[in-house]
Coordinates of C-alpha atoms and ligand atoms in Angstrom, one line a residue:
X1 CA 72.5 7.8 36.0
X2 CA 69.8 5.4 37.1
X3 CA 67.3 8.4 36.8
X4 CA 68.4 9.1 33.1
X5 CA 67.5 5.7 32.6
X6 CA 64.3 5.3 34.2
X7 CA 63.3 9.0 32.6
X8 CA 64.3 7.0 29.3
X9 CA 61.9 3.9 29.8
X10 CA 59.2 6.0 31.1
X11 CA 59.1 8.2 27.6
X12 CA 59.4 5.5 25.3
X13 CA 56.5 3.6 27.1
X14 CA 54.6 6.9 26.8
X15 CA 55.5 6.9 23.1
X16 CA 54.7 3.4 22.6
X17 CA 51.1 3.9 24.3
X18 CA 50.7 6.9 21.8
X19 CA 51.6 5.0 18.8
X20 CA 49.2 2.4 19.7
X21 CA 46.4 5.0 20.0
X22 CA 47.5 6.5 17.1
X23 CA 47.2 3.1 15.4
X24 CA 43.7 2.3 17.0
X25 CA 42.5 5.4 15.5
X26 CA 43.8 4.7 12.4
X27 CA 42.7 1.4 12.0
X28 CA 39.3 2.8 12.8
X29 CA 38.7 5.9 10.9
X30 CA 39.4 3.2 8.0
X31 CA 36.8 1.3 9.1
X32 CA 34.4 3.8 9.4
X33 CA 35.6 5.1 6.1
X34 CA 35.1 1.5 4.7
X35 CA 31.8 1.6 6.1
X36 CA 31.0 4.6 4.4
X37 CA 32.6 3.7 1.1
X38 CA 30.1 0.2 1.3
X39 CA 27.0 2.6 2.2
X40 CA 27.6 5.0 -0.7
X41 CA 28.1 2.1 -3.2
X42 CA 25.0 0.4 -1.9
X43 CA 23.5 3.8 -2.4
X44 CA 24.5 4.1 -5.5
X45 CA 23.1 0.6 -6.9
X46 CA 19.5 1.0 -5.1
X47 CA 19.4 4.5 -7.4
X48 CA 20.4 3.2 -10.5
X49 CA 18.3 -0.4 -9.7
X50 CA 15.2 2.4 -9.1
X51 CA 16.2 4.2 -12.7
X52 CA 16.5 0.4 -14.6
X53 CA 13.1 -0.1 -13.4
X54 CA 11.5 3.1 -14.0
X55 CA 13.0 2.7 -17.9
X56 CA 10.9 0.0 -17.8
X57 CA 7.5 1.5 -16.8
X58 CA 7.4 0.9 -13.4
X59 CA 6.2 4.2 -11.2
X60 CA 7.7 4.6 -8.0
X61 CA 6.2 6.6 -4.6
X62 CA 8.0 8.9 -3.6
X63 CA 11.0 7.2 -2.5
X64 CA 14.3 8.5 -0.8
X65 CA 17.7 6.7 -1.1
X66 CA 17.9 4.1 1.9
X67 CA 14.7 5.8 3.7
X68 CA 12.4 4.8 1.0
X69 CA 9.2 6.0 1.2
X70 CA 9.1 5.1 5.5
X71 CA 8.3 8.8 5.6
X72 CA 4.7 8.6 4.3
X73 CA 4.4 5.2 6.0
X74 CA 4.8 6.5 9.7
X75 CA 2.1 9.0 8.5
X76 CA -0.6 5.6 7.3
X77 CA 0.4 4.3 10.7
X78 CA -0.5 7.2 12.4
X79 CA -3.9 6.4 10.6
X80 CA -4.1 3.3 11.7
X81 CA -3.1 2.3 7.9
X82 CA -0.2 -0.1 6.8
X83 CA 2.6 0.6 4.8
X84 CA 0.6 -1.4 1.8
X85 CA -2.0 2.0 1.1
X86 CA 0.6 3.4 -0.2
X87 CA 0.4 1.9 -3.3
X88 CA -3.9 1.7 -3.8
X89 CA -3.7 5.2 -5.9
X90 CA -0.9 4.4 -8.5
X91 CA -3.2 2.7 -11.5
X92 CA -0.9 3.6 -14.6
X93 CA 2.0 0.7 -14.7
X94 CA 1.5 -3.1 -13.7
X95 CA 4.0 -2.8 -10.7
X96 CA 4.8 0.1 -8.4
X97 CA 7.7 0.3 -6.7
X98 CA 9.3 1.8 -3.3
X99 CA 13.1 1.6 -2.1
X100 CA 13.6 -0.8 1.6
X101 CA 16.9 -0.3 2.7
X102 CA 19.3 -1.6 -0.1
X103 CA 16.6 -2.8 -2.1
X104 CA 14.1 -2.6 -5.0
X105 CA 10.7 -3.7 -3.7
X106 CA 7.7 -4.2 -6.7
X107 CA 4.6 -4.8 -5.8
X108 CA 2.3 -6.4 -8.8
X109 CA -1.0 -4.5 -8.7
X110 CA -3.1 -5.8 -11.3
X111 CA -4.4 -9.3 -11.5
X112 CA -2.5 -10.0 -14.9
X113 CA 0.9 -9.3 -12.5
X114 CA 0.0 -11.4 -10.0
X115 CA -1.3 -14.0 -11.5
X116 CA 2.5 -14.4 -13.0
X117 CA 4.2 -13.8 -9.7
X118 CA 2.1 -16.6 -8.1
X119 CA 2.2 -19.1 -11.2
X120 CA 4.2 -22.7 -10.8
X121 CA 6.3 -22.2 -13.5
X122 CA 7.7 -18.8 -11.7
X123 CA 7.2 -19.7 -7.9
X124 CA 9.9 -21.4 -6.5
X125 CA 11.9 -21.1 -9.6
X126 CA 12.4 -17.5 -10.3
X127 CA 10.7 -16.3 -7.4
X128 CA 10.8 -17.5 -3.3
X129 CA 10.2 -16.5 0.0
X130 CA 12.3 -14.2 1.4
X131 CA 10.6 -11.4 4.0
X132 CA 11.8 -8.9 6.5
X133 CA 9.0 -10.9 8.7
X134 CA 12.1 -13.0 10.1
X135 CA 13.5 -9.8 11.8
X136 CA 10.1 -9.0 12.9
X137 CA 7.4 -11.8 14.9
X138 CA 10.3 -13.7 13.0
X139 CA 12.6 -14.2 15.6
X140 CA 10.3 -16.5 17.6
X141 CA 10.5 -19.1 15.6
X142 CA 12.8 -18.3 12.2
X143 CA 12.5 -21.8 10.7
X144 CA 9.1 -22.1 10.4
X145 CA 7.2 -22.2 7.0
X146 CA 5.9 -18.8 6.6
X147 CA 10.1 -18.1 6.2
X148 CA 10.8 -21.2 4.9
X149 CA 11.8 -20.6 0.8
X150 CA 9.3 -23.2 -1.4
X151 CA 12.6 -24.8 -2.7
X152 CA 13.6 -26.2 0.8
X153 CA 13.4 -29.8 1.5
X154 CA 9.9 -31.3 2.9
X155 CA 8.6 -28.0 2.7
X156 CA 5.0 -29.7 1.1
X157 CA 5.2 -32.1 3.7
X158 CA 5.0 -29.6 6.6
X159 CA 2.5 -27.4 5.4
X160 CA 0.2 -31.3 5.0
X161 CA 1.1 -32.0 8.3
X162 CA -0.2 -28.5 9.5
X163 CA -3.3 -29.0 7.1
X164 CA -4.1 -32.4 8.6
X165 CA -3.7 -31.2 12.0
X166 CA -6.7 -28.6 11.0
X167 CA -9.6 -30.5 11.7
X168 CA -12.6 -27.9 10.8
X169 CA -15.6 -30.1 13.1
X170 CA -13.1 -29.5 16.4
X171 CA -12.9 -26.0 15.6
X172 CA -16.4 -25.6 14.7
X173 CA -16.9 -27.1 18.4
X174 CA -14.0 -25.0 20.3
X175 CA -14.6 -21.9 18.6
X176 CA -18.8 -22.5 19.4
X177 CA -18.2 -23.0 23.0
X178 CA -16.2 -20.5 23.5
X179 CA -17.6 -17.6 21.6
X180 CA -21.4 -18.7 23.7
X181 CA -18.9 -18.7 26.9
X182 CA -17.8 -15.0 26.3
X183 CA -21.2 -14.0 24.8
X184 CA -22.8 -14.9 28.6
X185 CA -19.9 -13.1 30.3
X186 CA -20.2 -9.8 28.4
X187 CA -23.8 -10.0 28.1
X188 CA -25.7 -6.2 29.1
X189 CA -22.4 -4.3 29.3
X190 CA -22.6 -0.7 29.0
X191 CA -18.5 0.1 28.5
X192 CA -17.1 -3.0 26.9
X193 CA -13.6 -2.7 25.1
X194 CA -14.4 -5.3 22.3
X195 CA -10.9 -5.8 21.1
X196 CA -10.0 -6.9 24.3
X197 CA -12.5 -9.7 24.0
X198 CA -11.8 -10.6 20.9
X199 CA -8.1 -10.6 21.7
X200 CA -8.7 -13.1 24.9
X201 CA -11.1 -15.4 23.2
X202 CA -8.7 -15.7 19.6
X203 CA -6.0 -17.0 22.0
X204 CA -8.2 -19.5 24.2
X205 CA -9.6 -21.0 21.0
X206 CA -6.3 -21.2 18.8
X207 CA -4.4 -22.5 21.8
X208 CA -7.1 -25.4 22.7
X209 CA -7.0 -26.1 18.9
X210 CA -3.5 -26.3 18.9
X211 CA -2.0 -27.5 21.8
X212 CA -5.3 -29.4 23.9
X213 CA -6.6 -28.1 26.8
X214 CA -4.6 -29.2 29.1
X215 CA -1.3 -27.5 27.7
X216 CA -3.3 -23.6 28.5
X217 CA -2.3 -24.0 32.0
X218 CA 1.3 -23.6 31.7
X219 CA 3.8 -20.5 32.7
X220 CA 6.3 -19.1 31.5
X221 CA 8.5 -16.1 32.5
X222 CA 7.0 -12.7 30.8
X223 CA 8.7 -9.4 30.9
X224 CA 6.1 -6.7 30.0
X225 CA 7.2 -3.1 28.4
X226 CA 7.6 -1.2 31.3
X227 CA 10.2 -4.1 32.0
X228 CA 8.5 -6.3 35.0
X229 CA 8.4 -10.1 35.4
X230 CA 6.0 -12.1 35.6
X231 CA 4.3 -15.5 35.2
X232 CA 1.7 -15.5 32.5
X233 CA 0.3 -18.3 30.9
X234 CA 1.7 -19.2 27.5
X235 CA -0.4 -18.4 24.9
X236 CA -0.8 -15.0 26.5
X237 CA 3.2 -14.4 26.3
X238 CA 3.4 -15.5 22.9
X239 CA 0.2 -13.8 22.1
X240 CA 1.7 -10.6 23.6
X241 CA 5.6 -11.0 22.3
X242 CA 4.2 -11.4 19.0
X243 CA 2.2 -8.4 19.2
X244 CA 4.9 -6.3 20.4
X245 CA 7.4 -7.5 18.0
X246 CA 5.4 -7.1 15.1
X247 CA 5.0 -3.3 16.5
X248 CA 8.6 -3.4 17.5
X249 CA 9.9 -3.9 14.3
X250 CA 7.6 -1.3 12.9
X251 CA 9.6 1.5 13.9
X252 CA 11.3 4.4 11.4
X253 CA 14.4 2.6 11.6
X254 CA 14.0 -0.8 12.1
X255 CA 12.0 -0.2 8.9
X256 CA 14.8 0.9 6.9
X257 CA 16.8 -1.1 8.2
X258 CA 15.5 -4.4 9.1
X259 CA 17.7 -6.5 11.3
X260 CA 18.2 -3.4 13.6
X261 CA 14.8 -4.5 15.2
X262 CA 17.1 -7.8 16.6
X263 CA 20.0 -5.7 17.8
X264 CA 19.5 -5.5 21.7
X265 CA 20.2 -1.5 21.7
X266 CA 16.9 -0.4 23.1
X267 CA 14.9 -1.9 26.7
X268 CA 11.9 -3.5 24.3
X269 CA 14.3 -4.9 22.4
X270 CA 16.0 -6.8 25.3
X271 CA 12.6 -7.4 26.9
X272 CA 11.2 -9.5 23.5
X273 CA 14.4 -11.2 23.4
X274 CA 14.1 -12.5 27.3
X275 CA 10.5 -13.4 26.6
X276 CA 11.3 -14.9 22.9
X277 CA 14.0 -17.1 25.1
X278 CA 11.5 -17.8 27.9
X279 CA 8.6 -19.8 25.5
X280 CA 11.8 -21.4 23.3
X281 CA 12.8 -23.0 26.4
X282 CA 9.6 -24.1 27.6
X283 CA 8.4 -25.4 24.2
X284 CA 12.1 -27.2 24.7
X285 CA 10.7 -29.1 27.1
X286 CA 7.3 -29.2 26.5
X287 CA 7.7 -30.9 23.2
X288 CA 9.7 -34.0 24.7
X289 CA 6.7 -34.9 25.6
X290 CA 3.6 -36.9 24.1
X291 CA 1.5 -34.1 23.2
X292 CA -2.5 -33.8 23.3
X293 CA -4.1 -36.7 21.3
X294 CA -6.5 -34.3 19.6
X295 CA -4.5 -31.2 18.7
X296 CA -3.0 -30.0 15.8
X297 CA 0.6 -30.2 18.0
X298 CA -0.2 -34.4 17.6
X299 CA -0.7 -34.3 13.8
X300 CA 2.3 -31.8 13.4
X301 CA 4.9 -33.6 15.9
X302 CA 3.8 -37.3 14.9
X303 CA 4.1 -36.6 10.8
X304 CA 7.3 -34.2 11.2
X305 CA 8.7 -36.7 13.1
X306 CA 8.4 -40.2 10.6
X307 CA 10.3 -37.3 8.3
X308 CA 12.9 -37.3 10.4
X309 CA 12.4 -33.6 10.7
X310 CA 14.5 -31.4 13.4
X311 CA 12.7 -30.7 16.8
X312 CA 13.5 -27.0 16.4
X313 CA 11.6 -26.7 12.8
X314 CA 8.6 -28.5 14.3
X315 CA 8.8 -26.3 17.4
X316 CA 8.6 -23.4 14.9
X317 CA 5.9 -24.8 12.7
X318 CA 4.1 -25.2 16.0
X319 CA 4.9 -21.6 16.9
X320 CA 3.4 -19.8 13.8
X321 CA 0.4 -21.7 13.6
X322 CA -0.5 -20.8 17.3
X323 CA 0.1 -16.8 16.5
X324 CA -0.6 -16.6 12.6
X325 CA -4.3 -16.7 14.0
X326 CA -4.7 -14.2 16.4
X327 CA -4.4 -10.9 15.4
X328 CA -5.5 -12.0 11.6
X329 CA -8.8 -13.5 13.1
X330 CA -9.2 -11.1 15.9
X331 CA -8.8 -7.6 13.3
X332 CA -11.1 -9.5 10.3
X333 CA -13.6 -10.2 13.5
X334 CA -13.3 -6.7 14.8
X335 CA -13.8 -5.2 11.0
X336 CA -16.4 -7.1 10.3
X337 CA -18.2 -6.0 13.5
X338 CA -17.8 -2.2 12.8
X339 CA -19.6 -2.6 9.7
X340 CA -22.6 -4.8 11.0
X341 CA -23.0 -2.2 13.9
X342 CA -22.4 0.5 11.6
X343 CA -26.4 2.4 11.5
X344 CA -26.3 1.9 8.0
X345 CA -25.7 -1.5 7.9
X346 CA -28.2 -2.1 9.8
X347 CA -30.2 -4.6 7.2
X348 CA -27.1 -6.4 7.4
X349 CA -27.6 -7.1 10.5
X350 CA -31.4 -7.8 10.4
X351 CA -30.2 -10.7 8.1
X352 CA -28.4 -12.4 10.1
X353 CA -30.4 -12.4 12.7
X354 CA -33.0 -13.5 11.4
X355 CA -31.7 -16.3 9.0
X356 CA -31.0 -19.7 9.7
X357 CA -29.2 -22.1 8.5
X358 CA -26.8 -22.6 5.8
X359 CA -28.5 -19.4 4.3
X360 CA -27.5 -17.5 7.3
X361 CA -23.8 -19.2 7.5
X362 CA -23.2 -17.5 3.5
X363 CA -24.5 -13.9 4.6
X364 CA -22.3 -14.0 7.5
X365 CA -19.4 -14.9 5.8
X366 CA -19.8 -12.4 2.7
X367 CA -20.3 -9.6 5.6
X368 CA -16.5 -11.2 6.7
X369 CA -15.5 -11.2 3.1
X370 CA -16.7 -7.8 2.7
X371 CA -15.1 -6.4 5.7
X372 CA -11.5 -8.3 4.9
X373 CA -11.5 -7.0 1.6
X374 CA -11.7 -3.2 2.5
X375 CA -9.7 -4.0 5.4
X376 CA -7.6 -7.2 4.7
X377 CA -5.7 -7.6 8.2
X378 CA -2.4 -8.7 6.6
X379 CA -1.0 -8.7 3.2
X380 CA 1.0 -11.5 1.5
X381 CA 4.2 -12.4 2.7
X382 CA 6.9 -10.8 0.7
X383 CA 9.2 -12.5 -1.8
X384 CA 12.1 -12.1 -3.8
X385 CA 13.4 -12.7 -7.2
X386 CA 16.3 -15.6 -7.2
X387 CA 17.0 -15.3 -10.7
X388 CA 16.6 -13.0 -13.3
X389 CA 13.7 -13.6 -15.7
X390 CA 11.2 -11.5 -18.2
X391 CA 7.5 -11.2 -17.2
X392 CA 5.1 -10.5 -19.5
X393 CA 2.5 -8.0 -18.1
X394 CA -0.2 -6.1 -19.6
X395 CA 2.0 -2.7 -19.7
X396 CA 4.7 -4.5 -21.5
X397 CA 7.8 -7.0 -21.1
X398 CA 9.9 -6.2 -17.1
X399 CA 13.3 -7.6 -17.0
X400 CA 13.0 -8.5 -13.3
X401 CA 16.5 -9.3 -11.9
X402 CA 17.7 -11.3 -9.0
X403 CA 17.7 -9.4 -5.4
X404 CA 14.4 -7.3 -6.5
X405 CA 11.6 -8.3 -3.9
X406 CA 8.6 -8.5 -5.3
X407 CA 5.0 -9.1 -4.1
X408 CA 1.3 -9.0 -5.1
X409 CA -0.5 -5.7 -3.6
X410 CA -3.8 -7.0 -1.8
X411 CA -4.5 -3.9 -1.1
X412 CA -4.3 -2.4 -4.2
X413 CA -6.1 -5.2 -6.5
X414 CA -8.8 -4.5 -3.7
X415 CA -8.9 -0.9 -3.4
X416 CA -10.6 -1.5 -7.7
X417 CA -13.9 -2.0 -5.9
X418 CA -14.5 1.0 -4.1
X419 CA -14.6 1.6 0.1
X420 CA -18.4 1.0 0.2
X421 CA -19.5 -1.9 2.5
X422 CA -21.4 -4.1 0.0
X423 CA -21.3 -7.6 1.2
X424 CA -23.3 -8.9 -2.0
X425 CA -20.6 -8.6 -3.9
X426 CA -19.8 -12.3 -2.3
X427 CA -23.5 -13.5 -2.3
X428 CA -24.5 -13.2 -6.3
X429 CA -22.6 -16.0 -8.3
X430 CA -21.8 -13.7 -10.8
X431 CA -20.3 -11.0 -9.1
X432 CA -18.3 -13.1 -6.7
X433 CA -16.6 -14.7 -10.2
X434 CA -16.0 -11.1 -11.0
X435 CA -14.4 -10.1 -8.1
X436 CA -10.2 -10.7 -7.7
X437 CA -9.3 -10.7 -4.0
X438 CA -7.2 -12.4 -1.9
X439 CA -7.0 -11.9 1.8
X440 CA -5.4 -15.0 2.2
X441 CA -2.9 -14.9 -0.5
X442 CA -3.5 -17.0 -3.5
X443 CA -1.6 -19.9 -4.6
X444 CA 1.5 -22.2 -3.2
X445 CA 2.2 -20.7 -0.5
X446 CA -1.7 -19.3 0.4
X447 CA -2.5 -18.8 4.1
X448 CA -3.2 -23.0 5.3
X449 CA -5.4 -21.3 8.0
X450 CA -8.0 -20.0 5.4
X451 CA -11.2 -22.0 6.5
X452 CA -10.5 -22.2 10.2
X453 CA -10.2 -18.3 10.9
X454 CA -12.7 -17.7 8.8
X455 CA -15.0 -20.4 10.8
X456 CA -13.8 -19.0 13.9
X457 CA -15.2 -15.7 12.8
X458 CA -18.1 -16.6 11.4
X459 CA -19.2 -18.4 14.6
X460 CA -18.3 -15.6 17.2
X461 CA -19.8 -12.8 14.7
X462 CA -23.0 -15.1 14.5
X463 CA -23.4 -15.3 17.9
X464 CA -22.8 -11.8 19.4
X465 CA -24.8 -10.3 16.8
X466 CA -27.8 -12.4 17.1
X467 CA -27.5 -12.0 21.1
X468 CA -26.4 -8.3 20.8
X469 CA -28.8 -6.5 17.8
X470 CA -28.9 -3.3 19.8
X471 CA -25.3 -3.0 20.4
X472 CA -24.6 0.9 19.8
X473 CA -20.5 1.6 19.1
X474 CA -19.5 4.3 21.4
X475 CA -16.2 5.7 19.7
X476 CA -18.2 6.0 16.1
X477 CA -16.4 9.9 16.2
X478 CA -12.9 8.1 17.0
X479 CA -10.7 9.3 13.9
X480 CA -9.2 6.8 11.6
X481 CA -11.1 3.7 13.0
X482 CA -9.2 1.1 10.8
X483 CA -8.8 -2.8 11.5
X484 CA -5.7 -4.9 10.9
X485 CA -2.7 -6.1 12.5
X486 CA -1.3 -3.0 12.9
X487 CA -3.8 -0.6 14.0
X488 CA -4.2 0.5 17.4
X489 CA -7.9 1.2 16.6
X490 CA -10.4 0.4 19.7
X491 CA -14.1 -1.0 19.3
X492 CA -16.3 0.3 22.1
X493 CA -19.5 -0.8 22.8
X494 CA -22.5 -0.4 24.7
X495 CA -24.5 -4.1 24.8
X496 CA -26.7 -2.4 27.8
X497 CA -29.9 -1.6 25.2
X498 CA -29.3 -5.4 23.7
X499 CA -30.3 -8.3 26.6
X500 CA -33.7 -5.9 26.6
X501 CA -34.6 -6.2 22.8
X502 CA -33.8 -10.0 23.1
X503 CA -36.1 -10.7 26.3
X504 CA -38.6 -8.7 24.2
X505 CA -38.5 -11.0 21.1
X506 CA -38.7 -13.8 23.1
Ligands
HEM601 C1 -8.4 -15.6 9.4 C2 -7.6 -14.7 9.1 C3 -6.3 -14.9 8.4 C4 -5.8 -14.2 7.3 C5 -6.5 -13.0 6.7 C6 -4.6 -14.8 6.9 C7 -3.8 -14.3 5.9 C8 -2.7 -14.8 5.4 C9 -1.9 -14.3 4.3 C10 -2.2 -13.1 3.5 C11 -0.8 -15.1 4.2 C12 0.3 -15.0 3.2 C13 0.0 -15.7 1.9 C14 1.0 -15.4 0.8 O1 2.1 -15.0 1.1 O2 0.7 -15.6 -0.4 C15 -0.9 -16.1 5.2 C16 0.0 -17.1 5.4 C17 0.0 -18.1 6.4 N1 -1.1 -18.2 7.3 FE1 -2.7 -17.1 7.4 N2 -4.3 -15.8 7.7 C18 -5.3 -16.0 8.6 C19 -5.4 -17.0 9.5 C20 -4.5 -18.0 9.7 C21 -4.7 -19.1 10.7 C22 -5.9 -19.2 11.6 C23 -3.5 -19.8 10.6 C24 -3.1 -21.0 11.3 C25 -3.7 -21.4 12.4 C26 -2.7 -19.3 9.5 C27 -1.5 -19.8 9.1 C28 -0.7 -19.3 8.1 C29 0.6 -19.8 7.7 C30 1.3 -21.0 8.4 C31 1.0 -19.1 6.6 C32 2.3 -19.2 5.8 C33 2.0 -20.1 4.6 C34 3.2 -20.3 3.7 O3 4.2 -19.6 3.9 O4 3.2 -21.1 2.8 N3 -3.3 -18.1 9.0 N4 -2.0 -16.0 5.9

């Protein structure tokens, strides 16, 4: 009897364990077939947003549902090209367009359409900030300005405070000093990886001009990809999270689908997120106390702080203005060199060697200008329509509706001018009026850090070629030799021929 009994129990509990698999199952198949039902619906609106758009003129690139046009990307990135050549060729329509993800991305590429896009009346009112840059170098600090929408409160007041923290004599000095210092130190090299260089002295100037002198011997925890700890100095963990997690997030998928680059699924992933945690809690502390008297940190804390502005936006705002120079300066420095060393540039050169003065200081900087505008090292910071509105462009009337993003093309109002270096094009008053560029974005929310990266520049570019005339590039026959924040391009040098010529003019 007792056996019957216990046989009993034991088969309904194994019943009862079934139906509660069964039910698990259940409960997610439906999910899954939810999920699918939300994809395909999602689907379904990017193809017919991509059909409203091309009724209205707009030409696409070859774009796939969800996976875009990431295809023919990874094949520009394999060039040492960003995603934004893809859309230099297409001339017929005022915007061109490209699927990213879910959504409709426009990208103005005439000077008509982008002088709408970045007007007043429609920035900030039709149009705002809104990037996949936050799931990118993003997620070190997401509430600063550069993915702060216009419309936000004290948003003018924070980018001031940056701006009055920018004082262009003490970069002029730090960036002088420095670029001398690593001048001596490379002098007569026969094998020098230049973009090393540059890389070490963007990040010793920008963090004395940030955060004083005194703050560059710090430490913080750093894992590095292969997954090993260390203790680095700050500037070069930031330096080097924000590298890897703009290249991070520039993977196939995490460029279809943005936040996937913040998902901890992969080692890199996990190792950006320890060292994104690492400077977070050091700034945590940092930033309790008084900072460096002459730094841009003491402008930014003291004016952010009479707003009554959170710690953590300030330690953000702190955070992109110490990386938003480094690889912009270091690829429009590298660039700029390529060309000046290129044999036949050579007069180029000659010129500013032999200059002086404020004469020299304007060939410099349209040999900069020049290089930045075949190779800009960024492009604007992408946007996105917040409610719908009707732009008149050149090609006709778009009915732009909310969710599109939308963006000027630098690369594509640049790409008008040809891919020969010509650095008079910024030297002749009239061409220079002629000429529509913008490396550093154009309007509202235009790049603050404008005149000190291009000083910075201009001062180390003045000062290794005028010590270094004979400098011969050794990987001229390297394939794809591009410069911007994405390439992995190298500049190789030989300064062994230079100290000579230099003893011999003196
Ligand atoms: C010298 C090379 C540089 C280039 C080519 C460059 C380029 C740009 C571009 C294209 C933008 C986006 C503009 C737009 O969306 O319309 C931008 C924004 C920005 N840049 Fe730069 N930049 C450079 C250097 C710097 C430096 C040295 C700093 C600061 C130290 C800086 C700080 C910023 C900030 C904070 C923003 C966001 C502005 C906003 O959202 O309103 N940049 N930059």
């Amino acid at each position: 009897m007792s056996e019957k009994v216990c046989f009993a129990k034991c088969s309904c509990f194994i019943s009862e364990r079934r139906v509660c698999a069964m039910i698990v199952i259940y409960v997610l198949l439906a999910l899954a077939a939810l999920a699918i039902a939300a994809f395909a619906v999602k689907m379904a609106r990017s193809i017919l947003a991509r059909r409203y758009y091309e009724k209205q003129g707009v030409s696409f690139v070859t774009t796939y549902p969800f996976i875009g046009s990431e295809v023919d990307v990874t094949d520009l990135i394999g060039r040492n090209k960003t995603r934004d050549y893809l859309y230099t060729e297409e001339k017929k329509s005022d915007f061109v367009g490209s699927i990213r993800g879910f959504d409709i991305q426009l990208y103005a590429i005439n000077k008509e359409t982008t002088e709408k896009l970045i007007n007043p009346s429609n920035f900030g009112v039709t149009i705002d900030r809104d990037t996949p840059a936050l799931y990118s170098f993003g997620q070190l600090s997401p509430a600063a300005l550069t993915f702060t929408p216009i419309q936000t409160k004290f948003f003018h007041e924070r980018k001031a405070n940056i701006l009055k923290g920018f004082d262009i004599e003490r970069m002029d000095r730090v960036s002088r000093r420095l670029a001398e210092e690593y001048c001596d130190r490379i002098s007569g090299d026969a094998n020098l990886d230049m973009k090393q260089v540059v890389a070490d002295w963007t990040r010793e100037v920008m963090g004395e001009f940030v955060w004083g002198r005194a703050a560059m011997d710090a430490v913080v925890p750093y894992k590095d990809e292969a997954g090993r700890e260390f203790r680095v100095p700050f500037m070069r963990a930031l330096n080097e999270t924000f590298t890897r997690l703009r290249f991070y997030s520039n993977r196939f998928w995490n460029r279809v689908y943005f936040p996937i680059a913040t998902w901890p699924v992969t080692r890199e992933a996990r190792y950006l997120q320890f060292n994104i945690k690492a400077l977070q809690d050091h700034l945590a502390v940092s930033l309790t106390e008084e900072p460096a008297r002459d730094s841009v940190s003491w402008d930014v804390m003291k004016g952010n702080e009479e707003l009554g502005i959170p710690m953590h936006v300030t330690r953000d705002d702190l955070l992109t203005v110490s990386i938003a120079g480094l690889d912009t300066v270091q690829s429009m420095t590298l660039a700029t060199l390529w060309y000046l060393l290129l044999p036949e540039n050579s007069g180029w050169k000659q010129e500013i060697r032999t200059g002086a003065g404020e004469d020299r200081e304007e060939v410099v900087e349209a040999c900069i200008n020049e290089a930045i505008r075949i190779d800009p090292p960024g492009s604007v910071i992408n946007n996105k329509v917040i409610k719908d509105f009707d732009l008149q462009g050149p090609g006709g009337t778009y009915h732009l509706r909310k969710g599109t993003r939308i963006m000027p093309n630098i690369h594509a109002l640049h790409a008008v001018y040809g891919a020969e270096y010509r650095p008079e094009r910024f030297l002749e008053t009239r061409s220079k009026k002629d000429l529509y560029v913008m490396p550093f974005g154009k309007g509202k929310r235009s790049c603050p850090g404008r005149t000190i990266g291009m000083l910075m520049a201009k001062n180390l570019v003045g000062e290794f070629i005028a010590r270094n005339p004979d400098t011969v590039i050794l990987n001229i026959e390297d394939e794809h030799i591009r410069f911007n924040n994405l390439s992995r391009s190298k500049l190789m040098l030989d300064l062994s021929h230079s100290e000579e010529k230099v003893h011999e003019v003196a």
